[in-house]
Short mmCIF file of N, CA and C in Angstrom, two decimals:
data_model
loop_
_atom_site.label_atom_id
_atom_site.label_comp_id
_atom_site.label_asym_id
_atom_site.label_seq_id
_atom_site.Cartn_x
_atom_site.Cartn_y
_atom_site.Cartn_z
N UNK A 1 -66.38 18.79 37.92
CA UNK A 1 -65.78 18.11 36.79
C UNK A 1 -65.19 19.12 35.82
N UNK A 2 -65.77 20.23 35.78
CA UNK A 2 -65.29 21.28 34.90
C UNK A 2 -63.92 21.78 35.35
N UNK A 3 -63.72 21.80 36.67
CA UNK A 3 -62.43 22.24 37.19
C UNK A 3 -61.32 21.26 36.87
N UNK A 4 -61.60 19.98 36.90
CA UNK A 4 -60.59 18.96 36.62
C UNK A 4 -60.18 19.01 35.17
N UNK A 5 -61.10 19.11 34.26
CA UNK A 5 -60.77 19.12 32.85
C UNK A 5 -60.05 20.41 32.44
N UNK A 6 -60.30 21.48 33.16
CA UNK A 6 -59.61 22.72 32.80
C UNK A 6 -58.18 22.73 33.32
N UNK A 7 -57.88 21.92 34.34
CA UNK A 7 -56.51 21.89 34.86
C UNK A 7 -55.60 20.98 34.05
N UNK A 8 -56.14 20.09 33.25
CA UNK A 8 -55.34 19.20 32.39
C UNK A 8 -55.12 19.90 31.06
N UNK A 9 -53.88 20.09 30.74
CA UNK A 9 -53.58 20.77 29.47
C UNK A 9 -52.72 19.87 28.60
N UNK A 10 -52.84 20.08 27.35
CA UNK A 10 -52.02 19.33 26.40
C UNK A 10 -50.58 19.85 26.49
N UNK A 11 -49.61 18.96 26.31
CA UNK A 11 -48.22 19.41 26.37
C UNK A 11 -47.95 20.42 25.26
N UNK A 12 -47.20 21.41 25.63
CA UNK A 12 -46.87 22.48 24.68
C UNK A 12 -45.49 22.17 24.09
N UNK A 13 -45.43 22.27 22.79
CA UNK A 13 -44.16 22.05 22.12
C UNK A 13 -43.29 23.28 22.31
N UNK A 14 -42.15 23.07 22.97
CA UNK A 14 -41.25 24.20 23.19
C UNK A 14 -39.91 23.88 22.54
N UNK A 15 -39.53 24.71 21.62
CA UNK A 15 -38.27 24.53 20.90
C UNK A 15 -37.07 24.68 21.83
N UNK A 16 -37.19 25.49 22.83
CA UNK A 16 -36.08 25.72 23.76
C UNK A 16 -35.70 24.46 24.53
N UNK A 17 -36.63 23.54 24.67
CA UNK A 17 -36.34 22.28 25.36
C UNK A 17 -35.67 21.30 24.42
N UNK A 18 -36.10 21.24 23.17
CA UNK A 18 -35.57 20.26 22.23
C UNK A 18 -34.30 20.71 21.52
N UNK A 19 -34.06 21.99 21.43
CA UNK A 19 -32.91 22.49 20.68
C UNK A 19 -31.57 21.99 21.25
N UNK A 20 -31.34 22.00 22.54
CA UNK A 20 -30.07 21.46 23.05
C UNK A 20 -29.89 19.98 22.72
N UNK A 21 -30.98 19.21 22.78
CA UNK A 21 -30.88 17.80 22.44
C UNK A 21 -30.58 17.61 20.96
N UNK A 22 -31.14 18.45 20.13
CA UNK A 22 -30.87 18.39 18.69
C UNK A 22 -29.38 18.62 18.43
N UNK A 23 -28.82 19.66 19.05
CA UNK A 23 -27.39 19.94 18.86
C UNK A 23 -26.53 18.82 19.43
N UNK A 24 -26.96 18.23 20.51
CA UNK A 24 -26.21 17.11 21.09
C UNK A 24 -26.17 15.93 20.12
N UNK A 25 -27.30 15.63 19.53
CA UNK A 25 -27.36 14.52 18.57
C UNK A 25 -26.52 14.83 17.34
N UNK A 26 -26.60 16.07 16.85
CA UNK A 26 -25.82 16.45 15.66
C UNK A 26 -24.32 16.36 15.96
N UNK A 27 -23.89 16.88 17.10
CA UNK A 27 -22.47 16.82 17.45
C UNK A 27 -22.01 15.38 17.68
N UNK A 28 -22.85 14.55 18.26
CA UNK A 28 -22.49 13.14 18.46
C UNK A 28 -22.34 12.44 17.11
N UNK A 29 -23.25 12.71 16.19
CA UNK A 29 -23.16 12.10 14.86
C UNK A 29 -21.91 12.59 14.14
N UNK A 30 -21.61 13.88 14.26
CA UNK A 30 -20.41 14.42 13.63
C UNK A 30 -19.16 13.80 14.24
N UNK A 31 -19.15 13.60 15.55
CA UNK A 31 -18.00 12.97 16.20
C UNK A 31 -17.83 11.53 15.72
N UNK A 32 -18.92 10.82 15.53
CA UNK A 32 -18.83 9.45 15.02
C UNK A 32 -18.27 9.42 13.61
N UNK A 33 -18.73 10.34 12.77
CA UNK A 33 -18.25 10.38 11.39
C UNK A 33 -16.77 10.72 11.36
N UNK A 34 -16.37 11.72 12.14
CA UNK A 34 -14.95 12.12 12.17
C UNK A 34 -14.11 10.98 12.74
N UNK A 35 -14.58 10.33 13.77
CA UNK A 35 -13.84 9.20 14.34
C UNK A 35 -13.70 8.06 13.35
N UNK A 36 -14.75 7.77 12.63
CA UNK A 36 -14.69 6.71 11.62
C UNK A 36 -13.70 7.06 10.52
N UNK A 37 -13.75 8.30 10.07
CA UNK A 37 -12.82 8.73 9.01
C UNK A 37 -11.38 8.71 9.51
N UNK A 38 -11.17 9.07 10.77
CA UNK A 38 -9.83 9.04 11.35
C UNK A 38 -9.30 7.61 11.38
N UNK A 39 -10.11 6.68 11.84
CA UNK A 39 -9.69 5.28 11.89
C UNK A 39 -9.42 4.74 10.49
N UNK A 40 -10.24 5.12 9.53
CA UNK A 40 -10.03 4.69 8.15
C UNK A 40 -8.72 5.24 7.61
N UNK A 41 -8.45 6.50 7.90
CA UNK A 41 -7.20 7.11 7.44
C UNK A 41 -6.00 6.44 8.10
N UNK A 42 -6.11 6.10 9.37
CA UNK A 42 -5.01 5.41 10.05
C UNK A 42 -4.75 4.04 9.43
N UNK A 43 -5.81 3.32 9.12
CA UNK A 43 -5.65 2.00 8.51
C UNK A 43 -5.04 2.13 7.12
N UNK A 44 -5.48 3.12 6.37
CA UNK A 44 -4.92 3.33 5.03
C UNK A 44 -3.45 3.72 5.12
N UNK A 45 -3.09 4.53 6.10
CA UNK A 45 -1.69 4.92 6.28
C UNK A 45 -0.84 3.70 6.61
N UNK A 46 -1.33 2.83 7.48
CA UNK A 46 -0.59 1.62 7.84
C UNK A 46 -0.40 0.73 6.61
N UNK A 47 -1.43 0.62 5.80
CA UNK A 47 -1.33 -0.19 4.58
C UNK A 47 -0.32 0.41 3.61
N UNK A 48 -0.35 1.72 3.44
CA UNK A 48 0.61 2.38 2.55
C UNK A 48 2.03 2.26 3.09
N UNK A 49 2.19 2.31 4.40
CA UNK A 49 3.51 2.17 4.99
C UNK A 49 4.06 0.76 4.75
N UNK A 50 3.21 -0.25 4.89
CA UNK A 50 3.64 -1.62 4.62
C UNK A 50 3.98 -1.80 3.15
N UNK A 51 3.18 -1.22 2.27
CA UNK A 51 3.46 -1.30 0.84
C UNK A 51 4.78 -0.63 0.52
N UNK A 52 5.04 0.52 1.14
CA UNK A 52 6.30 1.23 0.92
C UNK A 52 7.48 0.38 1.38
N UNK A 53 7.36 -0.25 2.54
CA UNK A 53 8.43 -1.10 3.06
C UNK A 53 8.69 -2.27 2.12
N UNK A 54 7.62 -2.91 1.66
CA UNK A 54 7.79 -4.04 0.74
C UNK A 54 8.41 -3.59 -0.58
N UNK A 55 8.04 -2.41 -1.04
CA UNK A 55 8.60 -1.89 -2.29
C UNK A 55 10.08 -1.61 -2.12
N UNK A 56 10.47 -1.04 -0.97
CA UNK A 56 11.89 -0.79 -0.72
C UNK A 56 12.68 -2.10 -0.68
N UNK A 57 12.12 -3.12 -0.03
CA UNK A 57 12.80 -4.41 0.02
C UNK A 57 12.94 -5.02 -1.38
N UNK A 58 11.91 -4.90 -2.18
CA UNK A 58 11.97 -5.42 -3.55
C UNK A 58 13.01 -4.66 -4.36
N UNK A 59 13.09 -3.36 -4.16
CA UNK A 59 14.09 -2.55 -4.86
C UNK A 59 15.50 -2.96 -4.46
N UNK A 60 15.73 -3.20 -3.18
CA UNK A 60 17.05 -3.66 -2.72
C UNK A 60 17.38 -5.01 -3.34
N UNK A 61 16.39 -5.91 -3.39
CA UNK A 61 16.62 -7.23 -3.97
C UNK A 61 16.97 -7.12 -5.44
N UNK A 62 16.25 -6.27 -6.16
CA UNK A 62 16.52 -6.11 -7.59
C UNK A 62 17.89 -5.48 -7.83
N UNK A 63 18.28 -4.52 -6.99
CA UNK A 63 19.61 -3.92 -7.13
C UNK A 63 20.70 -4.94 -6.88
N UNK A 64 20.51 -5.78 -5.86
CA UNK A 64 21.49 -6.83 -5.57
C UNK A 64 21.56 -7.83 -6.72
N UNK A 65 20.42 -8.19 -7.27
CA UNK A 65 20.40 -9.11 -8.41
C UNK A 65 21.09 -8.49 -9.62
N UNK A 66 20.85 -7.22 -9.87
CA UNK A 66 21.49 -6.53 -10.99
C UNK A 66 23.00 -6.48 -10.80
N UNK A 67 23.44 -6.20 -9.58
CA UNK A 67 24.88 -6.17 -9.30
C UNK A 67 25.49 -7.56 -9.49
N UNK A 68 24.79 -8.59 -9.04
CA UNK A 68 25.30 -9.95 -9.22
C UNK A 68 25.38 -10.31 -10.70
N UNK A 69 24.39 -9.92 -11.48
CA UNK A 69 24.43 -10.19 -12.91
C UNK A 69 25.54 -9.41 -13.60
N UNK A 70 25.80 -8.18 -13.14
CA UNK A 70 26.88 -7.38 -13.71
C UNK A 70 28.23 -8.03 -13.41
N UNK A 71 28.42 -8.52 -12.18
CA UNK A 71 29.67 -9.19 -11.81
C UNK A 71 29.83 -10.47 -12.62
N UNK A 72 28.76 -11.23 -12.76
CA UNK A 72 28.82 -12.47 -13.53
C UNK A 72 29.12 -12.19 -14.99
N UNK A 73 28.52 -11.15 -15.56
CA UNK A 73 28.79 -10.80 -16.95
C UNK A 73 30.24 -10.39 -17.14
N UNK A 74 30.79 -9.63 -16.20
CA UNK A 74 32.20 -9.23 -16.29
C UNK A 74 33.11 -10.45 -16.19
N UNK A 75 32.77 -11.39 -15.31
CA UNK A 75 33.57 -12.62 -15.16
C UNK A 75 33.51 -13.45 -16.44
N UNK A 76 32.31 -13.59 -17.01
CA UNK A 76 32.17 -14.36 -18.24
C UNK A 76 32.92 -13.69 -19.39
N UNK A 77 32.89 -12.37 -19.46
CA UNK A 77 33.63 -11.65 -20.51
C UNK A 77 35.13 -11.86 -20.34
N UNK A 78 35.61 -11.83 -19.11
CA UNK A 78 37.04 -12.06 -18.87
C UNK A 78 37.42 -13.49 -19.23
N UNK A 79 36.59 -14.46 -18.85
CA UNK A 79 36.87 -15.86 -19.20
C UNK A 79 36.85 -16.05 -20.72
N UNK A 80 35.93 -15.38 -21.39
CA UNK A 80 35.86 -15.47 -22.85
C UNK A 80 37.13 -14.92 -23.48
N UNK A 81 37.61 -13.79 -22.97
CA UNK A 81 38.84 -13.21 -23.51
C UNK A 81 40.02 -14.15 -23.31
N UNK A 82 40.09 -14.80 -22.15
CA UNK A 82 41.18 -15.75 -21.88
C UNK A 82 41.08 -16.93 -22.83
N UNK A 83 39.89 -17.49 -23.01
CA UNK A 83 39.72 -18.63 -23.91
C UNK A 83 39.99 -18.24 -25.36
N UNK A 84 39.60 -17.06 -25.74
CA UNK A 84 39.82 -16.59 -27.11
C UNK A 84 41.31 -16.42 -27.36
N UNK A 85 42.02 -15.88 -26.38
CA UNK A 85 43.48 -15.71 -26.53
C UNK A 85 44.17 -17.06 -26.58
N UNK A 86 43.69 -18.03 -25.83
CA UNK A 86 44.31 -19.36 -25.81
C UNK A 86 43.99 -20.11 -27.09
N UNK A 87 42.90 -19.83 -27.73
CA UNK A 87 42.50 -20.56 -28.92
C UNK A 87 43.10 -19.97 -30.20
N UNK A 88 43.71 -18.80 -30.15
CA UNK A 88 44.31 -18.22 -31.35
C UNK A 88 45.52 -19.05 -31.76
N UNK A 89 45.58 -19.37 -33.01
CA UNK A 89 46.77 -20.12 -33.44
C UNK A 89 47.98 -19.17 -33.49
N UNK A 90 49.08 -19.70 -33.05
CA UNK A 90 50.32 -18.91 -33.11
C UNK A 90 50.90 -19.03 -34.50
N UNK A 91 51.63 -18.03 -34.95
CA UNK A 91 52.18 -18.10 -36.32
C UNK A 91 53.12 -19.30 -36.53
N UNK A 92 53.76 -19.80 -35.50
CA UNK A 92 54.68 -20.93 -35.66
C UNK A 92 53.93 -22.22 -35.90
N UNK A 93 52.70 -22.35 -35.43
CA UNK A 93 51.97 -23.60 -35.59
C UNK A 93 51.14 -23.63 -36.85
N UNK A 94 51.04 -22.52 -37.57
CA UNK A 94 50.25 -22.51 -38.79
C UNK A 94 51.13 -23.00 -39.93
N UNK A 95 50.70 -24.03 -40.69
CA UNK A 95 51.54 -24.57 -41.78
C UNK A 95 51.56 -23.69 -43.00
#
């Protein structure tokens, strides 16, 4: 019985066995974090690109509206000048 108990030993903690697994876990966690940040950055870029496109479209719309208002204002000013000239009394009609 003494021989049997002496042949059974408690497991020895060896750092050389666990160290590669530790580095594997650390690198896997780092890869997950980097991958998550990459996906987040890609989503943010897509959102900013859409916002930029919408802003450009809004700017084009506002420029077109401004040009239309400028044309309308010029037309109204010309019509006003015509009506003002037509409404002036001529010296022959003034008593």
